[in-house]
Amino acid sequence: MTSSLTWQQLRDLKLTELDEAAEGWGAVSRFADAAQTRVDGDLAGALSKSQEGESATAAVGRFKRLSRNYDYITTECGLVRTAVSGLSADLAAPRSTLTGALDDAAAHGFTVHDDGSVTYPAGGTNELTGAPVPGGTVGGRVSPLAPPVGPYAPGGPRLLTPELGPGSTQLLNPNPHHAVAQGVADRIARAMREARQVDERYRQTLAKLRAPEGLTVDAGTWADAAADMEAVRDAAYEQVKREIPMDATPAERKAWWDGLSDAQRTEYLASYPDVIGNLDGVPAVVRDEANRENLDLLIAAYAERRGEAEEARYGGLKEIRHQLELNAAARLKDPKEPPMMLLGIGDEGTGRAIVAVGNPDTSRNVAAYVPGLGTALDDHFARNDVRRAYDTSVLARENDPSSAALVWLGYDPPQLGGPDAPDLLDNIEVMSSAPAEKGAPAYNSFMSGLSATNDHADPHLTAIGHSYGSRLVGAATQESGGIPGADDIVLVGSPGVGVDRAQDLGVGKDHVFVGAAENDPVTMLPSKKEAAVGALLSASPPLAYLAADIADQGDDDIWFGKDPASEAFGAHRFVVDDGPRPLIDGQGPTPAHSNYFNPERDRASAENIAAVVSGQPQNVVMERHR
C-alpha cells in the first residue's frame, strides 16, 4: 500500500493538532513512569521489607508484574509520541511548500485541479499572427529534468527549453503565465511526493505500535517492543536529531540536559532510551536508568535469534543483567558496596558495553579500562572484564573512598581463534592498528563526557589499556588534544602503543605506568622486522641470517613500537607477578596475560594499578626496566 494523501488533505492539515496528540501520548508515558516509580518504591519496596509469608510474597509478585506493565506502557507510549511528533515535524516542510504554491496560484488566478495540475489563463500575443496566446494546463514535474506528470495543453508557438537539457522535446510557451504555472505545478508535485513518502513511512511505523489484547508483558512482548523501537528510529531519525544534540560536544550535551525540565527528561528517557543511554555528556544515573531499559529490550530481541554469535551475545547480555542484580542484592546487605552502573549497551559490531563500579560522576578518582584481544559482548566479558573493573574500584576505594572504575567496550577489538587464525601473528586484524585508531575517537568522547558530568572541579582521570586496548589508548593520545581530562595512563600486557616514548602520550612521562609480566608473551611480541626475519628463516635460512643482521633492533622493539616496559620508552614500570609460564604450567598459551587486575592471582599488580587510580602514585612499587 502507498499513501493516498491528497494535496487538499495536506493543505487542511493542522500540525498543531498532531503536536497536541504527541504531547498527549507523552503525558500518558510520563504518568505510567510515575506510576511505576510509586509501585516500585512506595508499594513493592515497603511491602517486601515490612511483611513476610506467602501472602506478602504473592503480593510483591503482583506488584512486580504491575511494574512491568507500567514499564511497557511508558516505553510504547513514548514511542508513539516520538512517531507522531516526527510525523508532524517531517510534514511541516512539504506542507509549507504546498501552501506557498497554492498562494501563488491564487494570486495569479490559476486553477489547481485534484491531480495537482494547474490551469493558467490566456496572455501575451503571438509574434507571428498578433493573436492572443491561449491559456493551458500543466502538470507538475518532480525534478527539473523529469517530463510532466499530468496533462499538458500547449498554446501557441513554442521553442526548446534550454534548461531541460539536450534532446528535450519540451518547448517554451510564449504565454507569460505558462512558466509561472509550471513552477507552481512543480512545487505542488515535489511537496506531494515528499509528503506521501513521509505519510507512508509513518503509517507503516504506527501500524506496528499495537499491543495484543489481554496484555501480558513477557519476553515476547519486550521482543516486540525492541522491534517497535527500531522501527520508530528508522522512521523518525530526523526527529531524533531535531530533539537531541547528537552532533554537540559532551559538555554541550550536559548543558542541554541540565536545561530540560523534569517532564522533558522523563519524556526523552521514554522516547529515546537507546540514544540517551549511550550519549556522552548525559549524567551517569540517567544513562544507567536508560540502559537498563535498553538491556531488557536487547535481551528480548536476542532471545529470538539463532546462531553461534547471536547466542554468545544473548549470554553476555543476560550475564550483565545478572551482575547488576547481584550488585543490587549485595548493596541491600552492605550499603558500602559500590554501585554497579550500566553506562552503555548496544549490539553494534562485536558489541558495546560500559559498566562502572562506583558512580563516576560523584567520585573524584575515575578510571576507564579498555579491554583488548578477543573481547566481545559475551558472558566471558560480563564475568571477567566487569570483574576487573570491580577489583580495581574496590582496591582504589581502600585508598580513597571517592574512587570508581569502569570497563569501556566501545570499539571492536581484534578477535582471536578459529581454524584460519589460531596464532596471534596469523591474525591480520590483531597485527593492524586500524581497530584501535577507529575506536580512539569514541573513547575520547566518553572521557570528555566523564569530565563534563563529574561533580568535582578537577577530577582525577586514569586511562587504562590492557593488551590490544593499550594500543587504543595510545591511538587516543594522538588525537587532537589527546585524551580529554586524563591525568595518568596505565598500560598492562601491552604489545606496544604506537609511539616510542612515554612523553609522547600527552600526560608527561612521570604519569605513565606500565605492568609487564615476565611470562606474558604478548609483551614480548617480535617487531615487524623481526617477524619478517622469522618468516624468511622458515623459508630460507641463509637469507634469514643475512636479514637478521640488517633487521636487528635490540630488545626494545615489539609489534606496535617500543616496548613500554623498556628503559628507552621512559615510563614507570611497576612490580607484577611473573605469572604462569606459557603452556609449560598447563594453563594455556598466555595465562600471565590475564592476571594484572586480579588481587588473588597478582596482588602486587592489582594494588599498584589501584594506587595510580586513587591518585596515590607514591604507593606504587616500582620495578627495573627491561
XYZ file of C-alpha atoms in Angstrom:
626
model
C 0.000 0.000 0.000
C 1.160 3.547 -0.784
C -0.037 6.806 0.687
C -3.290 8.229 -0.728
C -2.689 11.647 0.807
C -4.192 14.428 -1.342
C -3.000 17.978 -1.608
C -6.283 19.131 -0.115
C -5.686 16.954 2.958
C -2.138 18.226 3.307
C -3.352 21.822 2.921
C -6.033 21.390 5.573
C -3.792 19.501 7.979
C -3.383 21.239 11.336
C 0.088 20.372 12.541
C -0.736 21.797 15.950
C -3.271 19.008 16.409
C -0.583 16.426 15.688
C 1.689 18.166 18.162
C -1.081 18.104 20.766
C -1.629 14.402 20.111
C 2.084 13.760 20.562
C 2.024 15.668 23.833
C -0.956 13.585 24.941
C 0.920 10.352 24.347
C 3.899 11.856 26.149
C 1.701 12.685 29.126
C 0.450 9.085 29.264
C 4.049 7.872 29.125
C 5.052 10.180 31.981
C 2.025 9.104 34.020
C 2.928 5.429 33.568
C 6.523 6.146 34.542
C 5.408 7.917 37.708
C 3.041 5.039 38.497
C 5.841 2.528 38.082
C 8.026 4.562 40.443
C 5.278 4.525 43.064
C 4.733 0.791 42.668
C 8.453 0.012 42.894
C 9.171 2.323 45.782
C 6.131 3.012 47.884
C 4.350 -0.314 47.481
C 6.561 -3.239 46.467
C 9.645 -1.914 48.279
C 7.873 -1.130 51.546
C 5.838 -4.343 51.447
C 8.849 -6.596 50.800
C 10.706 -5.037 53.737
C 7.883 -4.980 56.275
C 5.900 -8.147 55.549
C 6.759 -11.838 55.409
C 4.960 -15.009 54.381
C 3.328 -16.436 51.289
C 0.733 -13.664 51.006
C 3.389 -10.981 51.112
C 5.478 -12.838 48.534
C 2.467 -13.188 46.242
C 1.618 -9.507 46.667
C 5.170 -8.485 45.815
C 4.968 -10.681 42.718
C 1.771 -8.949 41.621
C 3.336 -5.544 42.185
C 6.346 -6.561 40.088
C 4.001 -7.640 37.307
C 2.193 -4.323 37.565
C 5.548 -2.539 37.449
C 6.473 -4.365 34.238
C 3.129 -3.393 32.733
C 3.701 0.261 33.550
C 7.233 -0.005 32.175
C 5.895 -1.342 28.887
C 3.235 1.391 28.712
C 5.917 4.018 29.354
C 8.052 2.676 26.522
C 5.314 2.169 23.940
C 3.575 5.495 24.616
C 6.944 7.207 24.415
C 7.494 5.612 21.012
C 4.060 6.736 19.816
C 4.907 10.260 20.995
C 8.143 10.191 19.012
C 6.427 8.877 15.896
C 3.571 11.404 15.969
C 5.931 14.258 16.777
C 8.228 13.153 13.959
C 5.280 12.926 11.558
C 4.279 16.497 12.389
C 7.811 17.819 12.009
C 8.517 15.924 8.789
C 5.255 17.103 7.174
C 5.937 20.735 8.026
C 8.322 21.375 5.129
C 6.220 19.856 2.304
C 3.087 21.479 3.713
C 4.843 24.859 3.697
C 5.929 24.277 0.095
C 2.382 23.342 -0.891
C 0.690 26.306 0.790
C 3.199 28.682 -0.782
C 2.475 27.245 -4.221
C -1.291 27.445 -3.666
C -0.999 31.061 -2.548
C 0.928 31.883 -5.722
C -1.673 30.080 -7.823
C -4.480 32.111 -6.237
C -2.580 35.360 -6.682
C -2.236 34.718 -10.420
C -5.776 33.475 -10.898
C -4.705 29.909 -11.662
C -6.858 26.852 -11.026
C -5.336 23.884 -9.199
C -7.022 20.578 -10.017
C -7.396 17.484 -7.862
C -4.436 15.794 -9.549
C -2.204 18.807 -8.844
C -2.155 20.109 -12.409
C -2.528 23.867 -12.880
C -4.613 25.749 -15.447
C -3.489 29.253 -16.423
C -5.343 31.928 -18.464
C -4.572 33.399 -21.871
C -1.866 36.004 -22.002
C 0.540 37.729 -24.372
C 0.342 37.785 -28.172
C 1.608 35.549 -30.933
C 4.534 37.361 -32.573
C 3.656 35.933 -35.972
C -0.115 36.454 -36.027
C -0.683 39.039 -33.308
C -3.450 36.814 -31.887
C -3.735 36.293 -28.107
C -1.844 33.274 -26.794
C -4.345 30.891 -25.244
C -4.100 29.508 -21.747
C -3.444 25.877 -20.884
C -2.858 23.270 -18.203
C 0.479 21.980 -16.964
C 1.338 19.016 -14.811
C 3.994 19.061 -12.124
C 7.468 17.642 -12.607
C 9.211 16.097 -9.639
C 12.675 17.165 -10.845
C 13.921 19.770 -13.353
C 14.785 17.081 -15.905
C 11.655 14.980 -15.484
C 8.797 15.140 -18.004
C 5.406 16.451 -16.877
C 3.398 14.021 -14.753
C -0.044 15.497 -15.529
C -1.937 16.788 -18.587
C -0.245 19.472 -20.635
C -2.187 21.647 -23.086
C 0.050 23.678 -25.395
C -0.887 27.130 -26.551
C 0.768 28.933 -29.475
C 4.233 28.569 -30.952
C 6.937 27.136 -28.638
C 10.747 26.970 -28.549
C 13.025 24.388 -26.977
C 13.567 24.974 -23.267
C 17.371 25.044 -22.778
C 17.298 24.209 -19.062
C 15.717 20.842 -19.791
C 18.926 19.685 -21.440
C 19.921 18.360 -24.870
C 17.364 16.284 -26.694
C 14.373 17.638 -24.740
C 11.076 17.894 -26.576
C 9.584 20.374 -24.088
C 9.008 23.713 -25.857
C 8.939 27.248 -24.484
C 5.420 28.714 -24.340
C 5.183 32.442 -25.129
C 2.275 32.846 -22.715
C 3.862 34.691 -19.722
C 1.624 32.735 -17.332
C 2.980 29.398 -18.527
C 6.341 29.461 -16.750
C 4.762 30.660 -13.508
C 2.091 27.945 -13.690
C 4.730 25.319 -14.408
C 6.699 26.435 -11.354
C 3.569 26.209 -9.203
C 2.736 22.729 -10.521
C 6.310 21.552 -9.968
C 6.285 22.771 -6.376
C 2.981 21.023 -5.722
C 4.318 17.793 -7.223
C 7.505 17.909 -5.167
C 5.602 18.732 -1.990
C 3.159 15.873 -2.506
C 5.852 13.358 -3.363
C 7.736 14.207 -0.158
C 4.567 14.315 1.955
C 3.350 10.943 0.660
C 6.714 9.376 1.399
C 6.560 10.750 4.933
C 2.943 9.679 5.344
C 3.627 6.126 4.184
C 6.759 5.785 6.317
C 4.936 6.765 9.479
C 1.798 4.823 8.543
C 3.832 1.627 8.470
C 5.583 2.510 11.719
C 2.456 3.434 13.663
C 0.720 0.274 12.442
C 3.366 -1.744 14.318
C 2.779 0.059 17.616
C -0.070 -2.138 18.766
C -0.306 -4.173 21.937
C -2.123 -7.521 21.830
C -5.431 -7.837 23.621
C -5.261 -9.103 27.170
C -1.832 -7.590 27.622
C 0.714 -9.828 29.292
C 4.177 -8.335 29.457
C 6.549 -11.227 28.887
C 9.725 -11.883 26.893
C 7.768 -11.883 23.647
C 6.207 -8.531 24.494
C 9.622 -6.979 25.081
C 10.914 -8.506 21.855
C 8.028 -6.755 20.106
C 8.898 -3.514 21.919
C 12.501 -3.820 20.716
C 11.282 -4.138 17.130
C 8.958 -1.169 17.676
C 11.852 0.965 18.881
C 13.929 0.078 15.845
C 11.028 0.911 13.528
C 10.434 4.285 15.171
C 14.149 5.115 14.979
C 14.186 4.340 11.268
C 11.112 6.455 10.617
C 11.890 9.358 12.938
C 15.667 9.625 12.639
C 15.448 13.303 11.698
C 13.182 13.907 14.672
C 15.795 12.388 16.976
C 18.389 14.792 15.607
C 15.997 17.708 15.980
C 15.271 16.959 19.633
C 18.680 15.693 20.805
C 22.043 17.437 20.173
C 23.674 14.406 18.562
C 26.494 16.404 16.951
C 27.299 18.532 20.018
C 30.246 18.093 22.369
C 29.722 16.187 25.631
C 29.931 19.472 27.543
C 27.229 20.987 25.313
C 25.045 17.914 25.797
C 25.463 18.209 29.554
C 24.295 21.844 29.374
C 21.342 20.772 27.198
C 20.307 18.072 29.659
C 20.645 20.416 32.632
C 18.371 22.896 30.867
C 15.498 20.432 30.428
C 12.515 20.284 32.743
C 11.812 17.107 34.705
C 8.905 16.384 32.370
C 11.113 16.733 29.311
C 13.746 14.435 30.776
C 11.137 11.799 31.537
C 9.791 12.149 28.023
C 13.196 11.745 26.384
C 14.017 8.740 28.537
C 10.774 7.078 27.488
C 11.093 8.033 23.815
C 14.830 7.592 23.250
C 16.306 5.270 25.906
C 18.790 3.765 23.453
C 20.027 7.225 22.467
C 20.094 8.854 25.908
C 21.742 5.807 27.476
C 24.707 5.993 25.122
C 25.053 9.776 24.872
C 28.318 11.111 26.270
C 27.637 14.138 28.457
C 24.425 12.778 29.987
C 24.763 12.116 33.748
C 25.680 8.591 34.822
C 22.498 7.897 36.805
C 20.409 8.823 33.764
C 22.458 6.666 31.414
C 22.199 3.790 33.857
C 18.412 4.076 34.030
C 18.076 4.227 30.252
C 20.499 1.388 29.596
C 18.784 -0.998 31.982
C 15.733 -0.480 29.785
C 17.896 -0.975 26.688
C 19.352 -4.140 28.185
C 15.917 -5.709 28.662
C 14.973 -4.823 25.087
C 18.179 -6.324 23.685
C 17.809 -9.499 25.736
C 14.286 -9.909 24.410
C 15.435 -9.290 20.835
C 18.321 -11.785 21.015
C 16.183 -14.449 22.651
C 14.505 -14.862 19.260
C 17.744 -15.152 17.251
C 19.710 -18.251 16.332
C 23.364 -18.769 15.525
C 26.613 -19.096 17.447
C 27.392 -15.372 17.517
C 23.816 -14.471 18.463
C 23.721 -16.996 21.285
C 27.044 -15.695 22.624
C 25.662 -12.138 22.569
C 22.478 -13.294 24.291
C 24.542 -14.961 27.008
C 26.593 -11.802 27.530
C 23.533 -9.594 27.837
C 21.892 -11.932 30.340
C 25.091 -12.164 32.375
C 25.369 -8.368 32.572
C 21.825 -8.236 33.918
C 22.735 -10.978 36.386
C 25.750 -8.993 37.586
C 23.572 -5.899 38.057
C 21.077 -7.941 40.079
C 23.836 -9.433 42.243
C 25.167 -5.957 42.911
C 21.728 -4.681 43.916
C 21.341 -7.587 46.346
C 24.821 -7.019 47.780
C 24.079 -3.320 48.338
C 20.949 -4.197 50.314
C 23.121 -6.232 52.678
C 26.046 -3.804 52.739
C 25.431 -0.126 51.845
C 29.212 0.331 51.476
C 29.227 -1.931 48.427
C 29.894 0.317 45.401
C 27.004 0.613 42.930
C 27.297 -1.028 39.541
C 26.110 1.250 36.730
C 25.422 0.450 33.085
C 26.712 3.474 31.153
C 26.448 1.975 27.696
C 24.939 -1.020 25.907
C 24.434 -1.836 22.245
C 24.795 -4.549 19.632
C 26.968 -2.789 17.056
C 29.913 -4.812 15.763
C 31.290 -7.154 18.408
C 29.005 -5.484 20.960
C 29.103 -2.375 23.117
C 29.043 -2.236 26.912
C 30.280 0.232 29.518
C 29.982 -0.971 33.104
C 31.082 1.183 36.042
C 31.678 0.123 39.625
C 31.179 3.228 41.716
C 29.480 6.385 40.483
C 31.854 8.137 38.050
C 30.017 11.445 38.481
C 30.382 11.675 42.259
C 33.853 10.094 42.538
C 36.949 12.264 42.463
C 39.071 9.435 41.003
C 37.754 7.640 37.916
C 39.495 5.019 35.780
C 38.328 3.847 32.351
C 39.799 0.491 31.377
C 39.906 -0.613 27.704
C 39.994 -4.399 27.146
C 41.860 -5.966 24.265
C 42.371 -9.105 22.190
C 39.332 -11.283 21.736
C 36.956 -9.165 23.815
C 33.326 -9.183 22.703
C 29.957 -8.725 24.364
C 29.611 -12.272 25.678
C 29.399 -13.943 29.072
C 33.213 -14.007 29.360
C 33.257 -10.211 29.143
C 30.356 -9.888 31.587
C 32.081 -12.086 34.165
C 35.788 -11.340 33.705
C 36.204 -7.839 32.307
C 33.490 -6.464 34.560
C 35.244 -8.199 37.469
C 38.455 -6.362 36.597
C 36.646 -3.048 36.908
C 35.160 -4.246 40.204
C 38.528 -5.301 41.661
C 40.171 -2.047 40.598
C 37.352 0.013 42.086
C 37.317 -1.849 45.403
C 41.100 -1.626 45.870
C 41.170 2.032 44.834
C 38.368 2.824 47.304
C 40.510 1.340 50.076
C 42.991 4.134 49.310
C 40.375 6.821 48.639
C 36.636 6.075 49.009
C 35.920 8.652 46.317
C 37.025 6.298 43.530
C 35.328 4.448 40.684
C 36.488 2.229 37.844
C 34.792 1.076 34.673
C 35.327 -1.165 31.692
C 34.798 0.506 28.316
C 33.911 -1.787 25.434
C 33.107 0.939 22.954
C 35.005 -0.422 19.954
C 35.574 -3.650 18.037
C 38.695 -5.338 19.440
C 40.510 -7.811 17.188
C 39.175 -11.335 17.587
C 41.367 -14.395 18.019
C 40.770 -18.054 17.342
C 39.095 -20.012 14.614
C 40.573 -22.549 12.226
C 42.035 -19.899 9.946
C 43.742 -17.817 12.636
C 44.786 -19.912 15.621
C 48.019 -17.991 16.078
C 48.460 -14.409 17.264
C 50.607 -13.342 14.322
C 48.449 -15.255 11.838
C 45.559 -12.869 12.532
C 45.793 -9.839 10.261
C 43.335 -7.789 12.353
C 45.401 -8.288 15.516
C 48.506 -7.179 13.648
C 46.820 -3.973 12.481
C 46.412 -0.636 14.265
C 43.181 0.043 12.367
C 40.682 -1.137 15.041
C 42.485 0.950 17.682
C 42.609 4.068 15.548
C 38.975 3.670 14.553
C 37.879 3.293 18.174
C 40.025 6.092 19.639
C 37.597 8.992 18.894
C 34.770 7.169 20.696
C 36.980 6.630 23.749
C 37.950 10.293 23.803
C 34.318 11.327 23.521
C 33.481 9.144 26.501
C 36.383 10.538 28.538
C 35.252 14.048 27.672
C 31.797 13.102 28.931
C 33.279 11.892 32.228
C 34.891 15.289 32.736
C 31.683 17.106 31.814
C 29.408 15.216 34.213
C 31.789 14.817 37.172
C 30.785 16.808 40.262
C 34.380 17.729 41.140
C 36.046 20.813 39.702
C 39.197 18.880 38.782
C 38.567 15.116 38.799
C 41.493 12.709 38.577
C 41.026 10.524 35.488
C 43.103 7.477 34.589
C 43.131 5.787 31.192
C 43.934 2.070 31.417
C 44.748 -0.089 28.424
C 45.140 -3.859 28.661
C 46.552 -5.936 25.820
C 45.398 -4.515 22.455
C 43.397 -1.993 24.496
C 46.709 -0.277 25.272
C 47.116 0.285 21.534
C 43.741 2.034 21.514
C 44.775 4.193 24.463
C 47.942 5.052 22.554
C 45.897 5.989 19.488
C 43.573 8.109 21.627
C 46.541 10.124 22.910
C 47.434 11.016 19.340
C 44.037 12.508 18.560
C 43.856 16.296 18.604
C 44.138 17.399 22.235
C 44.949 13.903 23.497
C 42.692 12.023 25.907
C 40.369 14.645 27.466
C 40.942 15.094 31.184
C 43.415 12.203 31.508
C 45.935 12.689 34.325
C 47.550 9.248 34.313
C 47.882 6.332 31.912
C 48.308 2.674 32.902
C 49.426 0.106 30.312
C 49.384 -3.612 31.162
C 50.114 -6.621 28.962
C 50.897 -4.220 26.141
C 52.110 -5.186 22.648
C 53.083 -1.525 22.144
C 51.086 1.672 21.935
C 52.078 3.159 18.588
C 54.572 5.697 19.999
C 58.136 5.116 21.132
C 58.327 7.398 24.156
C 56.155 7.808 27.226
C 56.399 11.572 26.914
C 54.536 11.340 23.591
C 51.349 10.158 25.351
C 50.413 13.671 26.402
C 50.328 13.328 30.194
C 54.061 13.576 30.931
C 56.289 10.527 31.232
C 56.068 10.556 35.037
C 52.334 9.882 34.711
C 52.691 6.778 32.547
C 52.792 3.437 34.409
C 53.483 0.049 32.859
C 52.969 -3.520 34.054
C 54.565 -6.340 32.061
C 54.775 -9.891 33.427
C 57.906 -11.833 32.531
C 55.800 -14.768 31.377
C 53.349 -12.695 29.316
C 54.233 -13.378 25.666
C 52.039 -10.527 24.409
C 54.517 -8.049 25.942
C 57.351 -9.713 24.047
C 55.971 -9.934 20.544
C 58.629 -9.514 17.856
C 58.854 -6.271 15.956
C 57.530 -6.249 12.409
C 61.062 -6.508 11.013
C 61.910 -9.343 13.361
C 58.702 -11.127 12.364
C 59.719 -10.757 8.744
C 63.060 -12.346 9.624
C 61.226 -15.260 11.196
C 59.232 -15.724 8.015
C 62.431 -15.764 5.987
C 64.003 -18.197 8.426
C 61.278 -20.729 7.833
C 61.683 -20.394 4.078
C 65.378 -19.777 3.507
C 67.829 -19.919 6.458
C 70.804 -18.299 4.624
C 68.671 -15.300 3.652
C 67.210 -15.140 7.149
C 70.599 -14.834 8.816
C 71.563 -12.071 6.404
C 68.292 -10.265 7.047
C 68.703 -10.692 10.804
C 71.878 -8.660 10.781
C 70.054 -5.850 8.988
C 66.812 -6.033 10.968
C 68.249 -6.468 14.457
C 66.767 -3.675 16.595
C 67.714 -4.939 20.031
C 65.255 -5.987 22.729
C 63.350 -2.688 22.993
C 61.154 -3.072 19.931
C 57.919 -5.074 19.850
C 54.995 -5.213 17.450
C 53.468 -1.740 17.875
C 56.679 0.157 18.617
C 58.982 0.486 21.581
C 58.384 -1.889 24.478
C 56.507 0.204 27.104
C 58.397 -1.694 29.832
C 61.790 -0.742 28.397
C 64.061 1.986 29.689
C 64.056 3.544 26.237
C 60.300 4.103 26.430
C 60.712 6.023 29.682
C 57.596 5.115 31.677
C 57.432 3.900 35.283
C 57.450 0.119 35.343
C 55.688 -1.290 38.393
C 56.021 -4.660 40.071
C 53.842 -7.508 38.827
C 53.971 -11.243 39.372
C 55.834 -13.251 36.723
C 52.729 -15.372 36.243
C 52.433 -18.939 34.944
C 54.709 -19.972 32.106
C 53.008 -20.380 28.718
C 51.911 -23.971 28.107
C 54.552 -25.398 30.471
C 52.461 -24.776 33.577
C 49.380 -26.268 31.977
C 47.243 -23.093 31.865
C 47.316 -22.363 28.162
C 49.468 -20.164 25.906
C 49.020 -16.813 27.701
C 47.913 -17.330 31.343
C 50.058 -14.484 32.721
C 48.369 -12.085 30.303
C 45.094 -12.127 32.273
C 46.223 -11.654 35.869
C 47.132 -7.979 36.125
C 43.870 -6.842 37.751
C 43.259 -9.938 39.871
C 44.212 -9.442 43.555
C 44.089 -13.195 44.152
C 46.476 -14.101 41.344
C 48.627 -10.955 41.230
C 48.140 -8.852 44.351
C 51.120 -6.626 43.631
C 49.902 -5.621 40.181
C 46.305 -5.061 41.291
C 47.400 -2.844 44.189
C 49.783 -0.860 42.008
C 47.029 -0.175 39.482
C 44.696 0.866 42.323
C 47.336 3.215 43.731
C 47.559 5.053 40.398
C 43.770 5.132 40.009
C 43.262 6.553 43.516
C 45.779 9.338 42.882
C 48.497 7.931 45.147
C 51.440 7.196 42.818
C 53.838 7.351 45.786
C 52.437 3.968 46.846
C 53.309 2.294 43.539
C 56.089 -0.266 43.933
C 58.499 0.152 41.041
C 60.500 -2.440 39.153
C 63.558 -2.020 36.958
C 63.022 -1.673 33.234
C 63.584 -4.434 30.774
